[in-house]
CSV table of C-alpha atoms in Angstrom, one decimal:
chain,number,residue,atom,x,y,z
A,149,UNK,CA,-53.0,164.6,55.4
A,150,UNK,CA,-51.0,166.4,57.9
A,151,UNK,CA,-50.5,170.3,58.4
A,152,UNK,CA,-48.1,172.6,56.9
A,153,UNK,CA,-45.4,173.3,58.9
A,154,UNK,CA,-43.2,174.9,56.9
A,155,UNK,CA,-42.9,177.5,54.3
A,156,UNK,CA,-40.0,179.1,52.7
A,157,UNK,CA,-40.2,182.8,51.4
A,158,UNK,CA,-37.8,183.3,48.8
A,159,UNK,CA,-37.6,186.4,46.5
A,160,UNK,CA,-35.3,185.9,43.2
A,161,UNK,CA,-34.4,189.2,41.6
A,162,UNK,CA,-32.6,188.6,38.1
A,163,UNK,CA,-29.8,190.8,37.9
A,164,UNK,CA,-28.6,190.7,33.8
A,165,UNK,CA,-28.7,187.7,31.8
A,166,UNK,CA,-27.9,184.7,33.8
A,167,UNK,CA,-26.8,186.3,36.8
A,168,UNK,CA,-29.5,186.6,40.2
A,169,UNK,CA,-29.6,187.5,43.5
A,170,UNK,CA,-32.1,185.4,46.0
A,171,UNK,CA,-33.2,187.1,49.5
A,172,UNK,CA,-33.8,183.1,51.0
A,173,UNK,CA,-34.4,182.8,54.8
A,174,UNK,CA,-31.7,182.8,57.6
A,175,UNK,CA,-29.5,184.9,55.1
A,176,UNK,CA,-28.2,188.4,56.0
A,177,UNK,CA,-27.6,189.0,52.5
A,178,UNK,CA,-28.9,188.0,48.9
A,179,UNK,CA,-27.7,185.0,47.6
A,180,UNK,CA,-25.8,185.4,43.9
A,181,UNK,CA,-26.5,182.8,41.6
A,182,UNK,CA,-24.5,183.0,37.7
A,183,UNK,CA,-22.5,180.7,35.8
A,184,UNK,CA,-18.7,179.6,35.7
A,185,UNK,CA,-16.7,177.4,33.2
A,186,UNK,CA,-18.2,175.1,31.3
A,187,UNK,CA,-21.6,176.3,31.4
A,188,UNK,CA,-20.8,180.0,30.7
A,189,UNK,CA,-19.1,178.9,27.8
A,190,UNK,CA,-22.3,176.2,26.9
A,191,UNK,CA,-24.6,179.9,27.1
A,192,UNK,CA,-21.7,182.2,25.4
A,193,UNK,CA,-21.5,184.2,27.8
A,194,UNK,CA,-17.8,185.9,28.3
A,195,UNK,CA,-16.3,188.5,30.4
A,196,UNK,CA,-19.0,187.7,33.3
A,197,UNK,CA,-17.8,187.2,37.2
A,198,UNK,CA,-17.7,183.2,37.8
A,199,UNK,CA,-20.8,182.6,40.6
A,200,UNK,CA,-22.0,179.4,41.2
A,201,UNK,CA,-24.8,178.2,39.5
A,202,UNK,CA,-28.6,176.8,40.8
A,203,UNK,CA,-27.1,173.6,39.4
A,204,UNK,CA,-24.1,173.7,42.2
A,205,UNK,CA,-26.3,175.0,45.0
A,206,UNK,CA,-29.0,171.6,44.4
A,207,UNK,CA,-25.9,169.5,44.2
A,208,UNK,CA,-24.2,170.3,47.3
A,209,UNK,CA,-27.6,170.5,49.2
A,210,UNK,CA,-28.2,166.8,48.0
A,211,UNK,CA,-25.2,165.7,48.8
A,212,UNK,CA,-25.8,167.2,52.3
């Protein structure tokens, strides 16, 4: 079995319901996570900011 050779150090700070901030590495400010559309309406939540979601952020880095 081989070495670690890397290790992220991520701190996840929830904000109010479904809305968070993330301090994640090579990042000069938190990350916001939330919801939008669909899946604010799936929660019930209303009369929130639309921020992407953890869903959209493991989507696009897949698709990377």
């Amino acid at each position: 079995m081989s070495d670690v050779v890397y290790r992220s150090h991520v701190k996840i700070v929830r904000q109010k319901g479904p809305y968070r901030t993330a301090e994640i590495p090579a990042t000069d400010a938190p990350v916001e996570f939330g919801v939008h559309s669909a899946i604010a309406a799936y929660y019930g939540v209303s009369g929130q900011r639309d921020i992407a979601t953890t869903l959209d952020y493991v989507i696009a880095a897949t698709g990377g």
